[in-house]
PDB file of C-alpha atoms and ligand atoms in Angstrom:
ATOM      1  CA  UNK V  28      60.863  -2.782  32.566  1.00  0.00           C
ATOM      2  CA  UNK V  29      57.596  -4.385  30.560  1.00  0.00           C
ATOM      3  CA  UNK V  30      57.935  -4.488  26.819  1.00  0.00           C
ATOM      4  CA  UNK V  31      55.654  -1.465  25.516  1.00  0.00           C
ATOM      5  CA  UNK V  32      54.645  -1.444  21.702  1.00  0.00           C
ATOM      6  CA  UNK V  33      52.776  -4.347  19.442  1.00  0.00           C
ATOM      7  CA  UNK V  34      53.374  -8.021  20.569  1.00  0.00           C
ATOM      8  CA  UNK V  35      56.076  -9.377  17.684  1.00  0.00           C
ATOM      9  CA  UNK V  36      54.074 -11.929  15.685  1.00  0.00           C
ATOM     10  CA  UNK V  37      55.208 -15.668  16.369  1.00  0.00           C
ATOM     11  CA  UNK V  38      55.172 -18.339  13.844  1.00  0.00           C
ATOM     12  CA  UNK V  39      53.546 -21.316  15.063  1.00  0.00           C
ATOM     13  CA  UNK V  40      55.744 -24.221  15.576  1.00  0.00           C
ATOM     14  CA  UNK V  41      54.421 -27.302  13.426  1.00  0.00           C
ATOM     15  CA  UNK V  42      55.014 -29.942  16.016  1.00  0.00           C
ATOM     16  CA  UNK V  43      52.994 -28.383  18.514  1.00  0.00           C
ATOM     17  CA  UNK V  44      50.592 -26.231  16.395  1.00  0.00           C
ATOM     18  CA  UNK V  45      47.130 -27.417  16.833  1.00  0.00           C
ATOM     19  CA  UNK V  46      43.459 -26.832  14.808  1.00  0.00           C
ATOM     20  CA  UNK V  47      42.702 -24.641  17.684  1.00  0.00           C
ATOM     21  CA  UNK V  48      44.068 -21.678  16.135  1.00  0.00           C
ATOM     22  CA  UNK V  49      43.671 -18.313  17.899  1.00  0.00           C
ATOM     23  CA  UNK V  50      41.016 -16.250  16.667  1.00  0.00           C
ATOM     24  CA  UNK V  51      42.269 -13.300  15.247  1.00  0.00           C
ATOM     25  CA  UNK V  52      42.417  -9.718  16.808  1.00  0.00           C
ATOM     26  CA  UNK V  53      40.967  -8.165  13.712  1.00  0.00           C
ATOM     27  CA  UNK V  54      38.045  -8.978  11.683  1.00  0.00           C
ATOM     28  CA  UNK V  55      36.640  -7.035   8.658  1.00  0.00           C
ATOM     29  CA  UNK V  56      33.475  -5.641   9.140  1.00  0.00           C
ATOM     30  CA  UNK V  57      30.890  -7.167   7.617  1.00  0.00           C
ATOM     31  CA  UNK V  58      30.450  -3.773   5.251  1.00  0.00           C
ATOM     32  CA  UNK V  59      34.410  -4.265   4.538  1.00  0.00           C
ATOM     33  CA  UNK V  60      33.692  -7.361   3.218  1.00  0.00           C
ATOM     34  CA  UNK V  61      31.036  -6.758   1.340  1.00  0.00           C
ATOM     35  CA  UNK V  62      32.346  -3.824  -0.540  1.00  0.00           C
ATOM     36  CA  UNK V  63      35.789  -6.432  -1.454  1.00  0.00           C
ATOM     37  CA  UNK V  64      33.784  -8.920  -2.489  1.00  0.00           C
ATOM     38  CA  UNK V  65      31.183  -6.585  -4.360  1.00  0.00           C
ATOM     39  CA  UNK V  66      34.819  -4.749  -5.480  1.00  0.00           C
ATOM     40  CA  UNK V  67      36.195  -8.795  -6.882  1.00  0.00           C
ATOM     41  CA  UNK V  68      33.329  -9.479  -9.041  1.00  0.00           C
ATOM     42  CA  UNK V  69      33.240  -5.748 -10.557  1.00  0.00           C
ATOM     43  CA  UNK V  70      36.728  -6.308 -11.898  1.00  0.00           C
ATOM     44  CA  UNK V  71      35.799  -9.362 -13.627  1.00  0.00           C
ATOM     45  CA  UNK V  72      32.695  -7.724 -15.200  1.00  0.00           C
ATOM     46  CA  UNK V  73      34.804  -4.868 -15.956  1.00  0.00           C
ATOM     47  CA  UNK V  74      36.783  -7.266 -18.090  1.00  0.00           C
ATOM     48  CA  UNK V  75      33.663  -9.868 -19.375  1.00  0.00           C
ATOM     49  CA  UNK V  76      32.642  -5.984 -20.971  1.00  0.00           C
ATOM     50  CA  UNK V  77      35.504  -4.763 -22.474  1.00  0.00           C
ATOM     51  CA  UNK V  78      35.920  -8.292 -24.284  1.00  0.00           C
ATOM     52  CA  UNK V  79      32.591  -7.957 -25.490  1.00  0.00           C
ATOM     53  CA  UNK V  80      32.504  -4.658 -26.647  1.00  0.00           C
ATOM     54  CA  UNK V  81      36.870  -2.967 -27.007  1.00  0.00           C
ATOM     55  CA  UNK V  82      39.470  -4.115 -29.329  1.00  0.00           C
ATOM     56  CA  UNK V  83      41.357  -7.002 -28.183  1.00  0.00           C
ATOM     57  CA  UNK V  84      44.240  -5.179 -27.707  1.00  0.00           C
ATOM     58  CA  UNK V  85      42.599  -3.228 -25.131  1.00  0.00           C
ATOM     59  CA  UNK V  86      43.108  -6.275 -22.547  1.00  0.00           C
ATOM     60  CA  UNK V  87      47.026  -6.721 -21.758  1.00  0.00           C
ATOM     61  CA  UNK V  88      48.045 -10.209 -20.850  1.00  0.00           C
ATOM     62  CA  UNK V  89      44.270 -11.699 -21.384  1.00  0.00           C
ATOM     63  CA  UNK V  90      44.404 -15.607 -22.346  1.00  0.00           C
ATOM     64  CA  UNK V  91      48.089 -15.627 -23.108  1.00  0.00           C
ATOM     65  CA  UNK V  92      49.448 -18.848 -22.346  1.00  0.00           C
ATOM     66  CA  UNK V  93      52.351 -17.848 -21.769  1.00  0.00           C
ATOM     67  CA  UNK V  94      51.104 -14.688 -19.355  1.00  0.00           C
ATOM     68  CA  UNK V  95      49.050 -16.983 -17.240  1.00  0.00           C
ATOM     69  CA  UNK V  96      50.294 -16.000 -14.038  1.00  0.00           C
ATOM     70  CA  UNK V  97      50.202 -12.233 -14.630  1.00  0.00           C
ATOM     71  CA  UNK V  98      46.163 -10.908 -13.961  1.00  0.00           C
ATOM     72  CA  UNK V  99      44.868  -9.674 -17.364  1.00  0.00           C
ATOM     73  CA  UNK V 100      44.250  -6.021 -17.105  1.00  0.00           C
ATOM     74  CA  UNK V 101      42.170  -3.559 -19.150  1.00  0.00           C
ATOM     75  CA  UNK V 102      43.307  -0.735 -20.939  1.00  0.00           C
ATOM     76  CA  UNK V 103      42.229   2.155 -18.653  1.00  0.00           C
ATOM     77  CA  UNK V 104      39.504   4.170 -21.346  1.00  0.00           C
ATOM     78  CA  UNK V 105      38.322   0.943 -22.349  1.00  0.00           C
ATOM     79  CA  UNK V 106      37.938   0.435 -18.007  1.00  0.00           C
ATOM     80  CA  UNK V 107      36.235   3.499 -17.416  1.00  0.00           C
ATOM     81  CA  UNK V 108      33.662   3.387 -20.212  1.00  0.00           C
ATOM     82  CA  UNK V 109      32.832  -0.674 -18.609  1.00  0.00           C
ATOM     83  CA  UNK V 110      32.567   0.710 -15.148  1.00  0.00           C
ATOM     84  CA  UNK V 111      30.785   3.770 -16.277  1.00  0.00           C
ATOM     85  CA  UNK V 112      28.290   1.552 -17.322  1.00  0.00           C
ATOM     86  CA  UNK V 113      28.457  -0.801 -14.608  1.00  0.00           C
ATOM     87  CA  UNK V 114      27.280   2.281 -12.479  1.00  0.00           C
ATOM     88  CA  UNK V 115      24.443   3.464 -14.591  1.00  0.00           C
ATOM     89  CA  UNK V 116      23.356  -0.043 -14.362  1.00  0.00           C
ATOM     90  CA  UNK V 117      23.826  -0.607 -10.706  1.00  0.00           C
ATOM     91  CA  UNK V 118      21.874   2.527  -9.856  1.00  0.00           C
ATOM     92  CA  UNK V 119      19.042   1.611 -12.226  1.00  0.00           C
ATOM     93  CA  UNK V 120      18.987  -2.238 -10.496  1.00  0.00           C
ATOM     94  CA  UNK V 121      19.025   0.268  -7.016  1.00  0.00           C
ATOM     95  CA  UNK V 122      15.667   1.973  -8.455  1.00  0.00           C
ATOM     96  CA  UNK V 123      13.869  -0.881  -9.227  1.00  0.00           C
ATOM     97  CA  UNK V 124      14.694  -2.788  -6.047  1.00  0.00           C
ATOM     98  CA  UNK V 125      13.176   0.181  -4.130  1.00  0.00           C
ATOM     99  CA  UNK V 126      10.611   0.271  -5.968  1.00  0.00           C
ATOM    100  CA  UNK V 127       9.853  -3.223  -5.576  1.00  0.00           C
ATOM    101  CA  UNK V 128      10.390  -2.736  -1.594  1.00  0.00           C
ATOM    102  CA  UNK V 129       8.237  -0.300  -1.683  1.00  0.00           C
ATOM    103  CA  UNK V 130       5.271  -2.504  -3.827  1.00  0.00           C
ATOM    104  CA  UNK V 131       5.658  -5.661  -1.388  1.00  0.00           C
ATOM    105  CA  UNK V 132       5.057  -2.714   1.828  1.00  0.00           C
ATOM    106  CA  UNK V 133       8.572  -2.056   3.271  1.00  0.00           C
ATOM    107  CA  UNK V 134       8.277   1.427   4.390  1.00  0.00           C
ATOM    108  CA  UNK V 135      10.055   4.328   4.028  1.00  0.00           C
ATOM    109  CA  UNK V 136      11.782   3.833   7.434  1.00  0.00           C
ATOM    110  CA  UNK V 137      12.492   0.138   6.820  1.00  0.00           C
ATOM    111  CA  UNK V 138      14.553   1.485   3.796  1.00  0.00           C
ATOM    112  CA  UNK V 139      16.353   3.740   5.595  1.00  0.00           C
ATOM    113  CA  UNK V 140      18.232   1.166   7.464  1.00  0.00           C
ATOM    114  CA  UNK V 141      19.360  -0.803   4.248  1.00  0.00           C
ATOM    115  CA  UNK V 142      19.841   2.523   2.700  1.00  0.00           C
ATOM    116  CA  UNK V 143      22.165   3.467   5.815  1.00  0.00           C
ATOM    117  CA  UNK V 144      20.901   7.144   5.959  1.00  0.00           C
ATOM    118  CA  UNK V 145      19.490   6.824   9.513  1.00  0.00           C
ATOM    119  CA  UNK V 146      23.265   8.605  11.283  1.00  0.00           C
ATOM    120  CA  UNK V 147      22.547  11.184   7.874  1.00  0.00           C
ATOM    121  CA  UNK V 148      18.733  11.513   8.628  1.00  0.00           C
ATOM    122  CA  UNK V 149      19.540  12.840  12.530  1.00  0.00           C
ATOM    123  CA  UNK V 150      22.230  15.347  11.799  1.00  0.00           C
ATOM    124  CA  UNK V 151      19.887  16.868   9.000  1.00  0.00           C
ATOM    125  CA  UNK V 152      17.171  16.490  11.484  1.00  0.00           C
ATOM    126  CA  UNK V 153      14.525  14.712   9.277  1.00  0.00           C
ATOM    127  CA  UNK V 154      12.494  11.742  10.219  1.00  0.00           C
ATOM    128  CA  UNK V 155      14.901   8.278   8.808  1.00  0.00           C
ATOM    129  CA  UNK V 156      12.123   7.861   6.192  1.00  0.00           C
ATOM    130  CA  UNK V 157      12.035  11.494   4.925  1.00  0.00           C
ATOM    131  CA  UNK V 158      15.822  11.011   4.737  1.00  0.00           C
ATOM    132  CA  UNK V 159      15.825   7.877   2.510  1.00  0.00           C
ATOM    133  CA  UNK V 160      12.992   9.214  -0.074  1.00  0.00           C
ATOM    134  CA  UNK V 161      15.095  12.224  -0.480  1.00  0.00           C
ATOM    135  CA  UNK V 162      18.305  10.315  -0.926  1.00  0.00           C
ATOM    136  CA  UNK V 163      16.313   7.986  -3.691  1.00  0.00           C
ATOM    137  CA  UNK V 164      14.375  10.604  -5.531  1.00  0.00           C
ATOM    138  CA  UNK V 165      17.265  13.443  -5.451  1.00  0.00           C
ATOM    139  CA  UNK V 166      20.200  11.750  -4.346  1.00  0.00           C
ATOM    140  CA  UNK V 167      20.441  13.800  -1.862  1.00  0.00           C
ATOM    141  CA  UNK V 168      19.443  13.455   1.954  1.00  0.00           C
ATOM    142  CA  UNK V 169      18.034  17.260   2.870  1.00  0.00           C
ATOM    143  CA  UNK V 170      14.613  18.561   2.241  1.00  0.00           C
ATOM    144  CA  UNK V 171      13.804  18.486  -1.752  1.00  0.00           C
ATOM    145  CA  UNK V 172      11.904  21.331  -1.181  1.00  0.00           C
ATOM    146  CA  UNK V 173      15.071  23.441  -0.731  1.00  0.00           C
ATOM    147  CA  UNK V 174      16.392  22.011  -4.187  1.00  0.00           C
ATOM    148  CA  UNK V 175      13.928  21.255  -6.168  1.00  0.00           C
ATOM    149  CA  UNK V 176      10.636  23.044  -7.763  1.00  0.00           C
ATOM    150  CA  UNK V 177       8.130  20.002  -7.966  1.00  0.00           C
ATOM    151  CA  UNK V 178       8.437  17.390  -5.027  1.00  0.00           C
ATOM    152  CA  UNK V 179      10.250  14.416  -6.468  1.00  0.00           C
ATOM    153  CA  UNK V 180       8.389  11.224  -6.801  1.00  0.00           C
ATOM    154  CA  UNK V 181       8.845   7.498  -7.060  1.00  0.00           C
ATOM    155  CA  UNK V 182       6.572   5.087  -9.280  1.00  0.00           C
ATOM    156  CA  UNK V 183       6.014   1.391  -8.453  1.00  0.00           C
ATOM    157  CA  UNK V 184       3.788  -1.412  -8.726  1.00  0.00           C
ATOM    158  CA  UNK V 185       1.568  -2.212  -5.241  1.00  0.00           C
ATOM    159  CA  UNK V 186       1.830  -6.096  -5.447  1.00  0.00           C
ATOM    160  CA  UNK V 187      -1.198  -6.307  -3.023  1.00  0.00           C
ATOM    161  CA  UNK V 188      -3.090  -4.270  -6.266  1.00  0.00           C
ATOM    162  CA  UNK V 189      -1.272  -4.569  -8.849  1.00  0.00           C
ATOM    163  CA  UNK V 190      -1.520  -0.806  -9.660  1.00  0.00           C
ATOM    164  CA  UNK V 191       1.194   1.508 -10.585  1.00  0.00           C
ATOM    165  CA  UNK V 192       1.453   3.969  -7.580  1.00  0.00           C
ATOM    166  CA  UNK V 193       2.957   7.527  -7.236  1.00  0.00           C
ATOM    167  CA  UNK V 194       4.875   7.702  -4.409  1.00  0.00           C
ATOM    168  CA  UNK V 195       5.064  11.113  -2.547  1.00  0.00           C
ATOM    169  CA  UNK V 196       7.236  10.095   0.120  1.00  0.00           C
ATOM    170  CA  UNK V 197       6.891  10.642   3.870  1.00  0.00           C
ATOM    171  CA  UNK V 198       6.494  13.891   4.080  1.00  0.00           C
ATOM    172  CA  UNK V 199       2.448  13.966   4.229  1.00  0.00           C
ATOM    173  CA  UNK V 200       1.884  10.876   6.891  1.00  0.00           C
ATOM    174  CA  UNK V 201      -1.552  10.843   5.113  1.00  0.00           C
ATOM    175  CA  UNK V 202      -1.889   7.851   3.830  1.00  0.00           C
ATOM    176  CA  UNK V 203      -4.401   9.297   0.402  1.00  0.00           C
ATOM    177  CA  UNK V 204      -1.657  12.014   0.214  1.00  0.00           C
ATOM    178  CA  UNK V 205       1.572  10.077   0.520  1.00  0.00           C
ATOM    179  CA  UNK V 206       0.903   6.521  -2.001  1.00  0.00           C
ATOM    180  CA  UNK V 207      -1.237   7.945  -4.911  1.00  0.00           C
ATOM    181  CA  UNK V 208      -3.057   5.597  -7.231  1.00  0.00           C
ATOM    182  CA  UNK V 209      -4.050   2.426  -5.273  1.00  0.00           C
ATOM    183  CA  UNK V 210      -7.372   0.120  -6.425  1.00  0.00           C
ATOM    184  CA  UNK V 211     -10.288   1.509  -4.523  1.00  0.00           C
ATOM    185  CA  UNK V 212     -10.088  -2.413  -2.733  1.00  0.00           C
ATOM    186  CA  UNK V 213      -6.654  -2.006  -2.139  1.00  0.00           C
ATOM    187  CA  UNK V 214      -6.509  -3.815   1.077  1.00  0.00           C
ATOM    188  CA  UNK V 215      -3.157  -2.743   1.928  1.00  0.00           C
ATOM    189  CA  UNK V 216      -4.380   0.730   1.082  1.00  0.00           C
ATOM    190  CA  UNK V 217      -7.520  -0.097   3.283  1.00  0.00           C
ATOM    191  CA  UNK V 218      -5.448  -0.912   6.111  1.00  0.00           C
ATOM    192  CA  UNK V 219      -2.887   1.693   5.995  1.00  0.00           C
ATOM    193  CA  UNK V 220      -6.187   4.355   6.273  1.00  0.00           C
ATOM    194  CA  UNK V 221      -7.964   2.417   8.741  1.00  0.00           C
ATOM    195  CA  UNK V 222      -4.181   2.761  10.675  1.00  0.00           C
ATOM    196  CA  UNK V 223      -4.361   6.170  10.456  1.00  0.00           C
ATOM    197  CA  UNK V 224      -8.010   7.224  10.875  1.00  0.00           C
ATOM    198  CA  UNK V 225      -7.445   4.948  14.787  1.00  0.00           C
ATOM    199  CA  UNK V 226      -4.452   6.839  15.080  1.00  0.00           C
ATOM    200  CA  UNK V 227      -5.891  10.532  14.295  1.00  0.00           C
ATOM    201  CA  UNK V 228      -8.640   9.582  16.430  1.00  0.00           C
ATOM    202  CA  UNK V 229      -6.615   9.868  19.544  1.00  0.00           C
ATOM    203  CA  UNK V 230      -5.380  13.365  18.655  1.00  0.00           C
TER     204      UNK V 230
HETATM  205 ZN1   ZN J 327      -2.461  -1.288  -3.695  1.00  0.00          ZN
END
């Protein structure tokens, strides 16, 4: 009768062990990994913080010579007011690094895969760069219109201009309508109307 049910792990015998060591049936993803690693570094900012800015005592078992093998660990208040912060700082660093995207002419779409709204985008049936403006200006992936009174905006700096641009999102392809506040020489500007008039023309 053949064995059913997981193969029983093995330890490798040292004598004839070599480097060639099978590769492994399971691998993180690459996202897993990220979000650890991402995950390892928070904790020790978490701590760096409440250093800086708690009462010592809120840190059990920090620099204790004697407590060197136990991992110092914040009180948990003290925790969430450092991580609290963390996040209002991470999603102002998110903002800017749009925003930035957006000034050196990554579009809309283009964000949408680092964003990873495109699966999000085709259930609520908007285009993948609709669905990433939305998710940046509302924090939410649907149609602003449904949510909000005034369409939501994003400002950033065109580095082809220099100028500080209002960004209306994909909604209105045109490019006038959509980036708001280019030079008049913009030549990105220029080329993303010249792109559309030879596009329109075909209509
Ligand atoms: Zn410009």
């Amino acid at each position: 009768m053949p064995e059913t049910g997981p193969t029983p792990a093995t330890v490798p015998d040292p004598d004839t062990a070599t480097d060639a060591a099978p590769a492994p049936s399971w691998q993180p993803s690459e996202g897993t990994r990220r979000h650890f690693m991402a995950r390892a570094h928070l904790d020790s900012i978490v701590l760096h913080l409440v250093r800086e800015f708690e009462d010592p005592t809120a840190i059990t078992n920090d620099l204790d010579l004697d407590q060197l093998w136990r991992r110092p660990e914040a009180e948990p208040l003290a925790a969430i007011r450092a991580t609290l912060a963390i996040r209002n700082a991470a999603a102002t660093l998110l903002h800017e690094h749009i925003g930035r995207a957006r000034g050196a002419g990554h579009t809309w779409a283009d964000l949408a895969v680092v964003l990873d709204v495109e699966k999000a985008a085709d259930e609520a049936r908007l285009l993948v760069g609709e669905a990433a403006f939305n998710w940046v200006t509302t924090g939410h992936i649907d149609d602003p219109r449904q949510r909000w009174r005034d369409y939501p905006t994003l400002r950033w700096t065109c580095a082809t201009c220099g100028q500080r641009i209002t960004d209306h999102g994909p909604v209105d392809p045109h490019p006038g309508d959509m980036e708001r506040g280019h030079a008049s020489d913009c030549e990105r500007h220029r080329a993303a109307l010249s792109a559309w008039d030879a596009e329109t023309e075909t209509w």
